[in-house]
Amino acid sequence: MSDSMQTLEGHTQSEYKYGWSTELDMDTLPKGLTEDTVRAISARKNEPEWLLEWRLEAFRHWQQMEEPVWANVKFPPINYQDIIYFAAPKKKLNSLEEADPELLEMFDKLGVPIEERKVLAGVAVDAVVDSVSVATTFKKDLAKLGIVFSSFSEAVHSHPELVREYLGSVVPAKDNYFAALNSAVFSDGSFCYIPEGVKCPMELSTYFRINAANTGQFERTLIVAEKGSTVSYLEGCTAPMRDENQLHAAVVEIYAKEDANVKYSTVQNWYPGDKEGKGGIYNFVTKRGICAGDRSKISWTQVETGSAITWKYPSCILKGDDSIGEFYSVAVTNNHQQADTGTKMIHLGKNTKSTIISKGISAGRSNNSYRGLVKIGKRADGAQNFSQCDSLLMGDKCGAHTFPYLEVDNPGARVEHEATTSKIGEDQLFYCQQRGLSEEDAINMIVNGYCKEVFNELPMEFAVEAQKLLAISLEGSVG
Amino acid sequence: METENNNMTPLLEIKDLHVSVNGEPILKGLSLTVSKGEVHAIMGPNGSGKSTLANVLAGREEYEVDSGSILYNGQDLLELDVNERALEGIFLAFQYPVEIPGVSNSNFLKSIINARRVHQGLPELNALEMLKYIQGKMESIEMDKNLLKRSLNDGFSGGEKKRNEILQMSLLEPSLSILDETDSGLDIDALRIVADGVNQLKSEDRAFIVVTHYQRLLNHIIPDYVHVLSDGKIVASGDKHLAEKLEAEGYDWIRETNSMTA
């Protein structure tokens, strides 16, 4: 380590002792992860003691854990001491002209509105514009219904009792290596609470997605749906998200009570690295929902096109009788991307039902794995699962793999699994082109047809964007 | 004057065409001229190169043109991509139409119709115009309208697939239609419908190349010319009576003639 680095480290270490909290606003924490890092993050957010303790416990546990190696992905070892765990917002650009031309080209293709482009590209936006934004207006409407929808940090102060009750109730702090890491150092995220009987009148976060662009590498989301409530939540953005932080470890928890209905849709388009496989985000995410009440339902829909490595299994614990879990997924890998994604459906209650529809698309030299567990508990009489896992290969240098796991402890359960692997046919392409469609249009048509069952589950606006995104992700992958 | 000139330019002019697939020569010096308004039948035994001719005209990649030339409307066809050829009015009715799950037949038809219209400088049809246009054509070839809602050719019977090819041909109104053994595996009713589709489309501006192994389709589509293909070359040409002779006597006499000339 260079002298200057040592000096810097010594300097910052000593500053902890003298009260980081006052100085922190303008600061970025030095590289490395110690208890002091966790304390500094908590202090920076002015968190109550109980939350700091919760983080510290997670951290201490994480230190005892081993990084998992079972996923079908390869990457050089991560040096967790070489990562910055808290960074102040990056320097803003003065105008869109200063942004990466490749990024701007992508915005054009996607048709991202001009104001959104600025925020996504990191251009300083006029505060006046922001304060009269749709986001603010809609937030007021939601508040009238008793819906809480805010950043996680905000909720810790405005609704501490709710956060404290449900935080870690679905994904415990010690759940797995990356969840524990997230619990220790999460920077921010979203909190959403739907009161009893309330049907949320809009897709949450459609209007807020701009804000989500700056939540950073350790995001934490908590959604609580009270009895008989309904909410549809959208995460992510089709516009490309560039980030200097290579490691992303997010946690999403959903808690659904009796008759509650939660739909969670994701479009993930983090930087996948260049064509040679350099750079790109490691996206190690833990997403889980519990259908705690009878007749509740949680539905995950995801379109995953970004990241160098994706490691993600949105899951449902079907505890309430007659509860329903769904997982609809399109995972696209191109160039050197690797994805190991799927779901877990844990049937505990009677007559619980789950559906898994997974569509993997591999192109370039990428590797795409589906990994899914269906577990039927002893008490889950009449449980039913249907799984369909399809893989589509484009070219002959990519790989598709399916790892289904089945644990059935109740003889009355019905479990069906279907799997197909197909190659995008030269014949199909030729046929479409012979009718006058360009190669790109032909590929889009064929791939969109293949993903139709999943896109049908997305909210309309998202579905249209997802289709475009798919086209862009697969550009130049055939021929 | 100009019109006359145009009429004198053949629609398709193939000269001494040599084509190989995976290094194996299939077409070995084929020449053929097709003018507007004409129907040409290409007959010949299996393996004589009939389907190769159809595919090379459509621009399929595996078919390597080793030498020779193809002019279409006076321009070098080999310079055009597959979709450009289609947009310029070349249509291939496939021997084995492919299935594309998840892509609805109606959506596919809309896309290809509008792609062609845009290429021709015409405005795209709106949803209502489109539906009227497609349904009208479907009626004329006695096609079940429910097939619009299904995925493209997915789970279609052999006859339904072929009918779907004829539907696309009627909708796109191509200048040069190539039917690659469209009659294979069809019963007599389906055969009549395919023939009707072609006959309805026939005009002074359009030409057809009908590739077939059997004479029976030519009872319904009367060809102006019949060519017999053997070992990659046209070994005999004539009118519809040549097809009748083939039907009566088989291909053996052609092979004999061919080996004598060789």
XYZ file of C-alpha atoms in Angstrom:
741
model
C 0.000 0.000 0.000
C 1.382 3.406 -0.880
C 2.257 5.915 1.763
C -0.400 8.312 0.680
C -3.020 5.585 0.955
C -1.851 4.732 4.455
C -1.981 8.337 5.441
C -5.450 8.646 4.018
C -6.629 5.552 5.795
C -5.090 6.622 9.070
C -6.697 9.982 8.686
C -10.157 8.644 8.031
C -9.904 5.973 10.698
C -9.104 8.587 13.272
C -11.966 10.686 12.158
C -14.405 7.939 13.152
C -13.392 8.459 16.768
C -14.127 12.093 16.664
C -17.602 11.831 15.454
C -18.120 11.102 11.868
C -21.720 12.160 11.896
C -21.124 15.865 11.646
C -18.521 15.615 8.930
C -20.001 12.856 6.887
C -22.355 14.719 4.633
C -19.716 15.576 2.129
C -17.661 12.449 2.522
C -17.131 9.139 0.933
C -16.030 6.324 3.192
C -12.630 4.839 2.464
C -12.356 1.384 1.010
C -12.793 -1.519 3.343
C -15.359 -3.025 5.669
C -15.070 -3.056 9.434
C -17.507 -2.490 12.267
C -16.568 1.155 12.015
C -17.777 1.220 8.400
C -21.151 -0.107 9.505
C -21.312 2.408 12.339
C -20.362 5.214 9.977
C -23.103 4.328 7.501
C -25.684 4.135 10.278
C -24.498 7.404 11.735
C -24.549 9.060 8.353
C -28.217 8.156 8.151
C -28.850 9.213 11.694
C -30.330 5.818 12.457
C -31.805 4.712 15.775
C -29.758 2.445 18.008
C -31.825 -0.686 17.269
C -31.081 -0.470 13.573
C -27.380 -0.008 14.157
C -27.437 -3.092 16.393
C -29.298 -4.997 13.695
C -26.673 -4.026 11.142
C -23.816 -4.924 13.459
C -25.253 -8.319 14.234
C -25.570 -8.986 10.507
C -22.014 -7.820 9.987
C -20.594 -10.032 12.711
C -22.433 -12.962 11.294
C -21.269 -12.158 7.756
C -17.668 -12.248 8.933
C -18.159 -15.883 9.925
C -19.759 -16.833 6.583
C -18.238 -18.160 3.387
C -19.055 -16.793 -0.033
C -21.315 -19.324 -1.783
C -19.793 -21.269 -4.668
C -22.679 -23.383 -5.866
C -23.976 -21.057 -8.588
C -23.011 -21.846 -12.173
C -21.008 -18.649 -12.586
C -17.305 -17.882 -12.646
C -15.595 -14.721 -11.483
C -12.329 -13.756 -9.854
C -12.463 -13.583 -6.039
C -14.010 -10.401 -4.709
C -11.834 -8.462 -2.310
C -14.404 -7.105 0.096
C -11.815 -4.816 1.630
C -11.242 -3.156 -1.729
C -14.781 -1.816 -2.015
C -16.160 1.565 -1.042
C -19.293 0.924 1.004
C -20.620 4.413 1.134
C -20.171 7.115 -1.439
C -21.578 10.590 -1.644
C -23.415 11.245 -4.916
C -21.141 11.604 -7.902
C -20.286 14.940 -9.417
C -23.093 16.034 -11.681
C -22.632 16.782 -15.327
C -23.640 20.222 -16.559
C -25.587 19.038 -19.583
C -26.517 15.951 -21.567
C -23.817 16.790 -24.125
C -21.213 15.764 -21.566
C -22.645 12.278 -21.196
C -21.285 9.138 -22.847
C -22.420 9.156 -26.520
C -23.128 5.425 -26.357
C -25.504 6.053 -23.492
C -27.249 8.827 -25.407
C -27.674 6.578 -28.408
C -29.327 3.994 -26.177
C -31.744 6.626 -24.812
C -32.746 7.413 -28.382
C -33.450 3.802 -29.168
C -35.516 3.386 -26.039
C -37.319 6.684 -26.383
C -36.540 7.812 -22.841
C -38.125 11.202 -22.063
C -35.658 14.072 -22.040
C -35.978 14.939 -18.333
C -35.427 11.329 -17.407
C -32.358 11.136 -19.611
C -30.765 13.919 -17.647
C -31.274 12.247 -14.318
C -30.152 8.867 -15.568
C -27.032 10.299 -17.127
C -26.249 12.190 -13.937
C -26.961 15.698 -15.151
C -27.829 18.207 -12.469
C -31.571 18.851 -12.695
C -33.147 22.127 -11.710
C -34.590 21.767 -8.221
C -37.712 23.634 -9.289
C -38.413 21.053 -11.961
C -38.063 18.352 -9.383
C -40.379 19.866 -6.818
C -43.268 20.188 -9.246
C -42.639 16.765 -10.704
C -45.381 14.187 -11.095
C -43.671 12.210 -8.384
C -44.478 14.779 -5.736
C -48.085 15.069 -6.853
C -48.700 11.354 -6.806
C -47.053 10.952 -3.453
C -49.675 13.256 -1.973
C -52.488 11.235 -3.519
C -51.043 8.068 -2.047
C -50.770 9.589 1.401
C -54.522 10.312 1.362
C -55.116 6.554 1.086
C -52.738 5.870 3.943
C -50.177 4.354 1.622
C -46.617 4.885 2.706
C -44.161 4.989 -0.132
C -40.808 6.496 0.585
C -37.093 5.898 0.634
C -35.994 3.391 3.205
C -34.019 5.974 5.177
C -37.041 8.248 5.304
C -39.278 5.418 6.537
C -36.865 4.574 9.334
C -37.669 7.999 10.766
C -41.295 8.443 9.726
C -42.533 4.892 10.450
C -39.929 3.303 12.720
C -42.409 0.852 14.275
C -43.371 -0.609 10.880
C -39.812 -0.865 9.663
C -38.702 -2.463 12.898
C -41.505 -5.020 12.843
C -40.994 -6.227 9.293
C -37.312 -5.623 8.509
C -35.678 -9.038 8.178
C -38.976 -10.840 8.736
C -38.815 -12.478 5.296
C -35.113 -12.366 4.547
C -33.372 -12.624 7.923
C -30.149 -10.690 8.272
C -28.215 -13.966 8.411
C -30.059 -15.606 5.520
C -27.136 -15.906 3.148
C -23.753 -14.351 2.485
C -24.940 -11.494 0.309
C -28.110 -10.832 2.299
C -26.002 -10.558 5.439
C -23.635 -8.176 3.678
C -26.575 -6.078 2.532
C -28.088 -6.060 6.030
C -24.847 -4.695 7.404
C -24.178 -1.966 4.882
C -27.387 -1.233 2.925
C -27.307 2.319 1.695
C -30.953 2.970 0.926
C -33.915 1.618 -0.950
C -37.676 1.784 -0.799
C -40.323 1.173 1.784
C -43.925 0.566 0.885
C -46.918 -0.017 3.168
C -50.454 -0.614 1.922
C -53.130 -0.386 4.647
C -55.926 -2.903 5.073
C -58.367 -3.095 2.176
C -56.610 -0.461 0.089
C -56.059 -1.059 -3.581
C -53.139 1.044 -4.662
C -54.515 3.064 -7.599
C -51.299 3.202 -9.611
C -48.244 1.202 -10.470
C -45.853 2.160 -7.737
C -42.563 3.545 -8.881
C -43.579 4.086 -12.498
C -43.407 7.750 -11.669
C -40.579 7.396 -9.252
C -38.101 5.383 -11.153
C -35.864 8.340 -11.737
C -35.256 8.517 -8.034
C -34.347 4.898 -7.930
C -31.399 5.552 -10.210
C -29.279 6.839 -7.352
C -29.956 4.285 -4.651
C -26.577 2.701 -5.026
C -25.125 -0.692 -4.732
C -26.699 -2.090 -1.561
C -30.376 -1.477 -2.020
C -33.019 -2.670 0.390
C -36.736 -2.800 -0.345
C -39.508 -3.722 2.038
C -43.139 -4.044 0.998
C -45.886 -4.741 3.512
C -49.389 -5.470 2.229
C -52.087 -5.541 4.909
C -55.229 -7.682 4.733
C -57.115 -7.411 1.473
C -54.770 -4.845 -0.028
C -53.429 -4.813 -3.578
C -50.298 -3.269 -5.004
C -48.265 -3.485 -8.184
C -44.680 -2.449 -7.771
C -42.191 -1.745 -10.532
C -38.498 -1.850 -9.968
C -35.754 -0.717 -12.228
C -35.605 0.937 -15.510
C -35.022 -0.080 -19.068
C -32.511 2.678 -19.607
C -28.974 1.440 -19.137
C -27.618 1.974 -15.679
C -23.948 2.644 -15.460
C -22.314 2.351 -12.122
C -18.731 2.327 -11.002
C -19.571 -0.057 -8.198
C -19.032 -3.525 -9.431
C -20.717 -5.423 -6.622
C -24.437 -5.019 -6.119
C -26.148 -6.980 -3.381
C -29.781 -5.979 -2.989
C -32.482 -7.420 -0.750
C -36.214 -7.256 -1.388
C -38.749 -8.446 1.183
C -42.480 -8.725 0.643
C -44.931 -9.467 3.412
C -48.491 -10.272 2.291
C -51.326 -10.787 4.772
C -54.757 -12.370 4.243
C -56.181 -11.780 0.766
C -53.396 -9.361 -0.085
C -52.140 -9.293 -3.635
C -48.650 -8.081 -4.484
C -47.234 -7.945 -7.964
C -43.558 -7.123 -8.273
C -42.108 -6.426 -11.707
C -38.453 -5.889 -12.462
C -36.590 -4.777 -15.506
C -32.898 -5.061 -14.829
C -30.447 -3.473 -17.207
C -27.259 -2.813 -15.276
C -24.060 -2.448 -17.223
C -23.177 -5.934 -18.555
C -19.534 -5.248 -19.353
C -18.068 -4.769 -22.791
C -18.074 -7.278 -25.648
C -14.850 -8.829 -24.389
C -16.356 -9.380 -20.964
C -14.486 -6.593 -19.189
C -16.267 -4.752 -16.429
C -19.932 -5.049 -15.686
C -21.987 -5.368 -12.546
C -22.101 -8.399 -10.289
C -25.752 -8.507 -9.343
C -26.208 -10.783 -6.323
C -29.748 -10.299 -5.140
C -31.988 -11.880 -2.535
C -35.691 -11.403 -3.211
C -38.313 -13.192 -1.207
C -41.935 -12.788 -0.349
C -44.087 -14.486 2.209
C -47.748 -15.164 1.637
C -48.360 -15.116 5.367
C -52.143 -14.863 5.199
C -54.698 -17.180 3.661
C -55.588 -16.529 0.027
C -52.753 -14.066 -0.426
C -50.781 -13.866 -3.641
C -47.313 -12.764 -4.620
C -46.278 -12.583 -8.238
C -42.735 -11.913 -9.418
C -42.118 -10.904 -13.007
C -38.606 -10.147 -14.129
C -36.865 -9.205 -17.323
C -33.148 -9.526 -16.774
C -30.915 -8.276 -19.539
C -28.084 -6.497 -17.776
C -25.199 -7.216 -15.398
C -22.063 -9.237 -16.030
C -23.217 -11.795 -13.481
C -26.742 -12.275 -12.190
C -27.409 -14.408 -9.149
C -31.016 -14.075 -8.217
C -33.931 -16.261 -7.115
C -37.107 -14.319 -6.312
C -39.010 -16.707 -4.083
C -42.345 -17.228 -2.367
C -43.065 -18.812 0.968
C -46.660 -19.977 0.679
C -47.592 -20.167 4.320
C -51.252 -19.170 4.234
C -53.791 -21.716 3.011
C -54.897 -21.217 -0.607
C -52.094 -18.753 -1.179
C -50.533 -18.349 -4.624
C -46.980 -17.753 -5.766
C -45.943 -16.911 -9.312
C -42.630 -16.413 -11.044
C -42.373 -15.207 -14.620
C -38.908 -14.602 -15.928
C -37.066 -13.644 -19.075
C -33.308 -13.745 -18.640
C -31.155 -12.665 -21.545
C -27.409 -13.135 -21.675
C -25.169 -11.971 -24.493
C -21.415 -11.673 -25.079
C -19.739 -12.859 -21.864
C -22.641 -12.402 -19.462
C -23.489 -15.098 -16.922
C -26.849 -15.593 -15.279
C -27.874 -18.104 -12.657
C -31.442 -17.263 -11.864
C -34.721 -18.901 -10.960
C -37.002 -19.147 -7.984
C -37.977 -21.033 -4.879
C -41.589 -21.930 -4.182
C -41.994 -23.175 -0.646
C -45.452 -24.674 -0.137
C -46.388 -24.819 3.529
C -50.144 -24.109 3.575
C -52.983 -26.235 2.249
C -54.089 -25.914 -1.384
C -51.256 -23.568 -2.189
C -50.480 -23.056 -5.829
C -47.406 -21.927 -7.668
C -46.544 -21.264 -11.290
C -43.061 -20.908 -12.704
C -42.509 -19.731 -16.263
C -38.863 -19.178 -17.089
C -37.533 -18.157 -20.478
C -33.778 -18.063 -20.870
C -32.145 -16.592 -23.958
C -28.433 -17.107 -24.483
C -26.385 -15.428 -27.182
C -22.716 -14.729 -27.829
C -20.442 -16.591 -25.416
C -22.787 -16.257 -22.505
C -24.035 -18.783 -19.999
C -27.605 -18.864 -18.779
C -28.819 -21.160 -16.018
C -32.230 -21.698 -14.558
C -32.141 -22.900 -10.961
C -35.401 -23.502 -9.172
C -36.657 -25.259 -6.098
C -40.190 -26.467 -5.521
C -40.677 -27.648 -1.958
C -43.935 -29.112 -0.733
C -44.179 -29.323 3.046
C -45.913 -32.082 5.048
C -48.930 -29.947 5.830
C -49.453 -28.709 2.278
C -52.334 -30.960 1.264
C -53.556 -30.297 -2.245
C -50.553 -28.177 -3.177
C -49.945 -27.694 -6.875
C -47.000 -26.486 -8.884
C -46.524 -26.022 -12.574
C -43.067 -25.231 -13.921
C -42.062 -24.499 -17.462
C -38.442 -23.725 -18.211
C -37.495 -22.944 -21.777
C -34.084 -22.087 -23.146
C -33.377 -20.430 -26.440
C -29.885 -20.499 -27.894
C -28.611 -18.001 -30.432
C -25.400 -19.164 -32.074
C -23.262 -22.088 -30.968
C -20.883 -20.572 -28.428
C -23.376 -19.976 -25.638
C -24.759 -22.271 -22.990
C -28.119 -22.950 -21.380
C -28.547 -25.042 -18.259
C -31.499 -26.093 -16.139
C -31.231 -27.127 -12.504
C -34.654 -27.997 -11.126
C -34.837 -29.172 -7.520
C -37.887 -30.885 -6.130
C -38.626 -31.763 -2.508
C -42.054 -33.221 -1.934
C -43.065 -34.268 1.576
C -46.773 -34.563 0.906
C -48.024 -37.377 -1.306
C -51.193 -35.474 -2.291
C -49.306 -32.713 -4.047
C -49.243 -32.283 -7.799
C -46.049 -31.082 -9.398
C -45.497 -30.692 -13.116
C -42.274 -29.712 -14.814
C -41.732 -29.042 -18.485
C -38.482 -27.978 -20.073
C -37.430 -27.276 -23.639
C -34.246 -26.117 -25.289
C -34.346 -24.762 -28.796
C -32.067 -22.918 -31.144
C -33.248 -19.809 -32.890
C -33.815 -21.353 -36.250
C -32.010 -20.241 -39.370
C -35.188 -21.513 -40.983
C -37.382 -19.178 -38.932
C -35.133 -16.219 -39.719
C -35.022 -17.015 -43.416
C -38.779 -17.394 -43.512
C -39.372 -13.969 -41.970
C -36.743 -12.316 -44.133
C -38.215 -13.903 -47.242
C -41.409 -12.053 -46.384
C -39.543 -8.746 -46.343
C -38.594 -8.318 -42.687
C -35.052 -7.215 -41.868
C -32.888 -9.611 -39.904
C -33.260 -7.485 -36.778
C -37.018 -7.247 -37.075
C -37.158 -10.974 -37.661
C -35.111 -11.744 -34.547
C -37.229 -9.369 -32.483
C -40.381 -10.974 -33.687
C -39.217 -14.502 -32.972
C -37.737 -13.681 -29.557
C -40.731 -11.635 -28.488
C -42.985 -14.490 -29.486
C -40.891 -16.785 -27.334
C -41.149 -14.426 -24.332
C -44.816 -13.612 -24.822
C -46.105 -15.489 -21.782
C -43.843 -13.432 -19.526
C -44.355 -10.066 -21.214
C -48.103 -10.585 -20.849
C -47.573 -10.401 -17.084
C -45.836 -7.035 -17.201
C -47.763 -3.788 -16.853
C -48.448 -2.465 -20.354
C -45.970 0.390 -20.375
C -43.196 -1.782 -19.004
C -43.950 -4.523 -21.508
C -43.454 -2.206 -24.460
C -40.136 -1.017 -23.069
C -39.073 -4.549 -22.266
C -39.621 -5.564 -25.867
C -37.429 -2.743 -27.110
C -34.820 -3.558 -24.517
C -34.728 -7.168 -25.606
C -34.134 -6.055 -29.167
C -31.232 -3.848 -28.122
C -29.692 -6.511 -25.896
C -29.625 -8.998 -28.718
C -28.444 -6.619 -31.415
C -25.882 -8.237 -33.666
C -26.115 -11.564 -31.884
C -27.013 -13.543 -34.985
C -25.134 -13.613 -38.264
C -41.634 3.972 -75.726
C -40.623 3.498 -72.150
C -43.378 1.000 -71.449
C -42.337 -0.994 -74.467
C -38.775 -1.051 -73.271
C -39.870 -2.315 -69.880
C -41.852 -5.080 -71.439
C -38.860 -6.151 -73.432
C -36.699 -6.498 -70.329
C -37.352 -9.978 -68.952
C -38.456 -10.114 -65.337
C -35.907 -12.788 -64.591
C -32.845 -13.751 -66.564
C -30.685 -16.594 -65.283
C -27.503 -17.291 -67.248
C -25.226 -20.317 -66.873
C -25.842 -20.548 -63.148
C -23.595 -22.816 -61.076
C -24.592 -23.338 -57.447
C -23.144 -25.609 -54.792
C -24.211 -26.565 -51.296
C -21.494 -27.494 -48.799
C -19.023 -27.663 -51.674
C -21.138 -30.060 -53.685
C -22.242 -28.729 -57.074
C -26.027 -28.886 -57.499
C -26.844 -26.523 -60.344
C -24.399 -26.938 -63.217
C -25.070 -24.307 -65.823
C -28.736 -23.456 -65.616
C -30.199 -20.774 -67.861
C -33.778 -19.582 -67.762
C -35.636 -16.480 -68.857
C -39.011 -15.543 -67.407
C -41.054 -12.609 -68.681
C -43.987 -10.886 -67.048
C -47.292 -12.612 -67.475
C -45.729 -16.061 -67.828
C -46.115 -19.238 -65.843
C -43.098 -21.547 -65.904
C -43.194 -25.047 -64.496
C -39.950 -26.645 -63.366
C -40.159 -30.395 -63.227
C -37.625 -33.106 -62.677
C -36.704 -36.097 -60.590
C -35.758 -35.818 -56.923
C -32.288 -34.399 -56.458
C -32.232 -32.682 -59.825
C -31.864 -29.231 -58.239
C -35.448 -27.913 -58.322
C -35.569 -26.730 -54.733
C -32.045 -25.370 -55.024
C -33.206 -23.116 -57.817
C -36.117 -21.889 -55.690
C -33.878 -21.240 -52.670
C -31.101 -19.535 -54.563
C -33.591 -17.127 -56.096
C -34.860 -16.295 -52.605
C -31.285 -15.809 -51.402
C -30.782 -18.574 -48.899
C -27.279 -18.399 -47.481
C -26.182 -22.031 -47.667
C -26.581 -21.934 -51.425
C -23.273 -20.776 -52.852
C -23.375 -19.213 -56.306
C -20.104 -20.280 -57.936
C -20.638 -18.609 -61.300
C -23.268 -17.310 -63.641
C -25.662 -14.402 -63.253
C -29.234 -13.645 -62.266
C -30.860 -10.435 -63.390
C -34.180 -9.436 -61.895
C -35.889 -6.489 -63.542
C -32.527 -5.785 -65.072
C -30.664 -5.542 -61.750
C -28.202 -8.003 -60.261
C -30.302 -10.116 -57.935
C -27.280 -11.626 -56.198
C -26.415 -8.196 -54.805
C -29.656 -8.049 -52.843
C -30.236 -9.383 -49.313
C -32.998 -11.875 -48.672
C -35.442 -9.271 -47.391
C -34.581 -6.797 -50.161
C -35.474 -9.426 -52.748
C -38.774 -9.994 -50.972
C -39.489 -6.275 -50.842
C -38.690 -6.053 -54.562
C -41.477 -8.562 -55.194
C -39.951 -12.038 -55.045
C -42.055 -14.483 -53.067
C -41.196 -18.056 -52.177
C -44.010 -20.367 -51.119
C -42.130 -22.833 -48.930
C -42.192 -26.556 -49.309
C -42.042 -26.803 -45.514
C -43.399 -23.558 -43.965
C -41.782 -22.958 -40.538
C -43.613 -22.627 -37.256
C -42.988 -19.608 -35.024
C -44.599 -20.090 -31.601
C -45.855 -17.017 -29.764
C -46.026 -14.857 -32.910
C -49.654 -14.530 -33.898
C -50.456 -15.131 -37.512
C -52.341 -11.823 -37.748
C -49.432 -9.891 -36.282
C -47.036 -11.537 -38.696
C -49.245 -10.768 -41.677
C -49.589 -7.124 -40.601
C -45.832 -6.769 -40.287
C -45.024 -8.219 -43.678
C -47.780 -6.300 -45.455
C -46.704 -3.009 -43.957
C -43.012 -3.712 -44.581
C -43.815 -4.134 -48.272
C -46.094 -1.093 -48.361
C -43.474 1.110 -46.756
C -40.939 -0.132 -49.314
C -43.365 0.786 -52.091
C -43.826 4.255 -50.629
C -47.411 3.542 -49.576
C -48.841 4.442 -46.170
C -49.166 1.605 -43.659
C -52.660 0.181 -43.296
C -54.406 0.881 -40.016
C -55.851 -1.939 -37.931
C -59.292 -1.821 -39.499
C -58.092 -1.590 -43.103
C -55.693 -4.384 -42.395
C -58.365 -6.664 -40.988
C -60.658 -6.042 -43.965
C -57.852 -6.650 -46.431
C -56.728 -9.894 -44.783
C -60.214 -11.269 -44.217
C -61.193 -10.562 -47.803
C -58.264 -12.586 -49.100
C -58.950 -15.358 -46.606
C -62.465 -15.721 -47.884
C -61.284 -15.953 -51.469
C -59.073 -18.917 -50.608
C -61.614 -20.473 -48.215
C -59.399 -20.179 -45.173
C -60.662 -20.478 -41.595
C -60.485 -17.047 -39.917
C -59.569 -18.637 -36.592
C -56.152 -19.311 -38.060
C -55.442 -15.582 -37.686
C -55.441 -15.782 -33.912
C -53.156 -18.774 -33.711
C -49.381 -18.662 -33.648
C -47.780 -18.632 -37.075
C -48.131 -22.126 -38.564
C -47.855 -23.507 -35.016
C -49.783 -26.770 -34.943
C -51.297 -26.084 -38.381
C -52.071 -29.138 -40.483
C -50.067 -29.608 -43.675
C -52.939 -28.229 -45.735
C -53.429 -25.232 -43.444
C -49.749 -24.352 -43.706
C -49.815 -24.432 -47.488
C -52.986 -22.386 -47.523
C -51.261 -19.876 -45.270
C -48.474 -19.622 -47.843
C -50.997 -18.889 -50.563
C -52.656 -16.327 -48.300
C -49.357 -14.506 -47.847
C -48.735 -14.625 -51.572
C -52.177 -13.131 -52.282
C -51.630 -10.405 -49.688
C -48.171 -9.391 -50.874
C -49.069 -9.516 -54.591
C -45.518 -10.360 -55.650
C -44.108 -9.792 -59.138
C -42.414 -13.164 -59.132
C -43.930 -16.012 -57.158
C -41.952 -19.207 -56.742
C -43.940 -22.201 -55.537
C -41.613 -24.862 -54.196
C -43.506 -28.158 -54.338
C -46.494 -26.460 -52.805
C -48.586 -29.367 -54.046
C -46.700 -32.027 -52.088
C -48.851 -33.740 -49.484
C -52.054 -31.945 -50.501
C -55.408 -33.577 -51.142
C -57.367 -32.641 -54.224
C -59.398 -29.885 -52.531
C -56.324 -28.196 -51.132
C -54.642 -28.515 -54.485
C -57.549 -26.726 -56.131
C -57.344 -23.911 -53.586
C -53.628 -23.433 -54.163
C -54.258 -23.345 -57.899
C -57.128 -20.884 -57.450
C -54.856 -18.628 -55.436
C -52.331 -18.557 -58.253
C -54.930 -18.150 -60.973
C -56.563 -15.220 -59.189
C -53.224 -13.494 -58.959
C -52.207 -14.079 -62.560
C -51.825 -10.890 -64.549
C -49.715 -9.296 -67.243
C -47.425 -7.851 -64.597
C -46.715 -11.028 -62.684
C -44.878 -14.213 -63.315
C -44.825 -17.611 -61.601
C -42.285 -20.358 -61.301
C -44.031 -23.524 -60.220
C -41.641 -26.191 -58.987
C -43.290 -29.588 -58.881
C -42.526 -33.235 -59.075
C -45.951 -34.200 -60.385
C -48.029 -33.115 -63.293
C -51.320 -32.991 -61.366
C -50.911 -29.377 -60.144
C -50.437 -28.358 -63.768
C -53.966 -29.512 -64.555
C -55.098 -26.566 -62.444
C -52.349 -24.057 -63.160
C -51.775 -24.120 -66.876
C -48.100 -23.375 -67.558
C -46.890 -21.449 -70.579
C -43.588 -23.278 -70.400
C -42.470 -26.530 -68.869
C -38.779 -27.156 -68.176
C -37.257 -30.428 -67.175
C -34.364 -30.215 -64.804
C -31.915 -33.055 -64.562
C -28.537 -33.111 -62.838
C -28.506 -29.348 -62.390
C -29.371 -28.343 -65.942
C -32.488 -27.780 -67.988
C -32.475 -30.704 -70.388
C -35.801 -30.143 -72.085
C -38.273 -27.302 -72.504
C -41.690 -27.248 -74.023
C -45.302 -26.345 -73.437
C -47.853 -28.075 -71.212
C -47.719 -31.188 -73.375
C -44.215 -31.868 -72.119
C -45.653 -32.226 -68.611
C -48.191 -34.709 -69.912
C -45.460 -36.721 -71.595
C -43.509 -36.793 -68.328
C -46.574 -37.961 -66.488
C -47.131 -40.754 -68.970
C -43.553 -41.870 -69.497
C -41.774 -40.892 -66.249
C -38.345 -39.315 -66.077
C -36.353 -42.204 -67.403
C -36.271 -41.006 -70.979
C -34.869 -37.704 -69.757
C -32.057 -39.456 -67.964
C -31.249 -41.388 -71.103
C -31.212 -38.263 -73.224
C -29.063 -36.615 -70.624
C -26.472 -39.345 -70.430
C -26.308 -39.418 -74.204
C -25.549 -35.733 -74.385
C -23.071 -35.931 -71.520
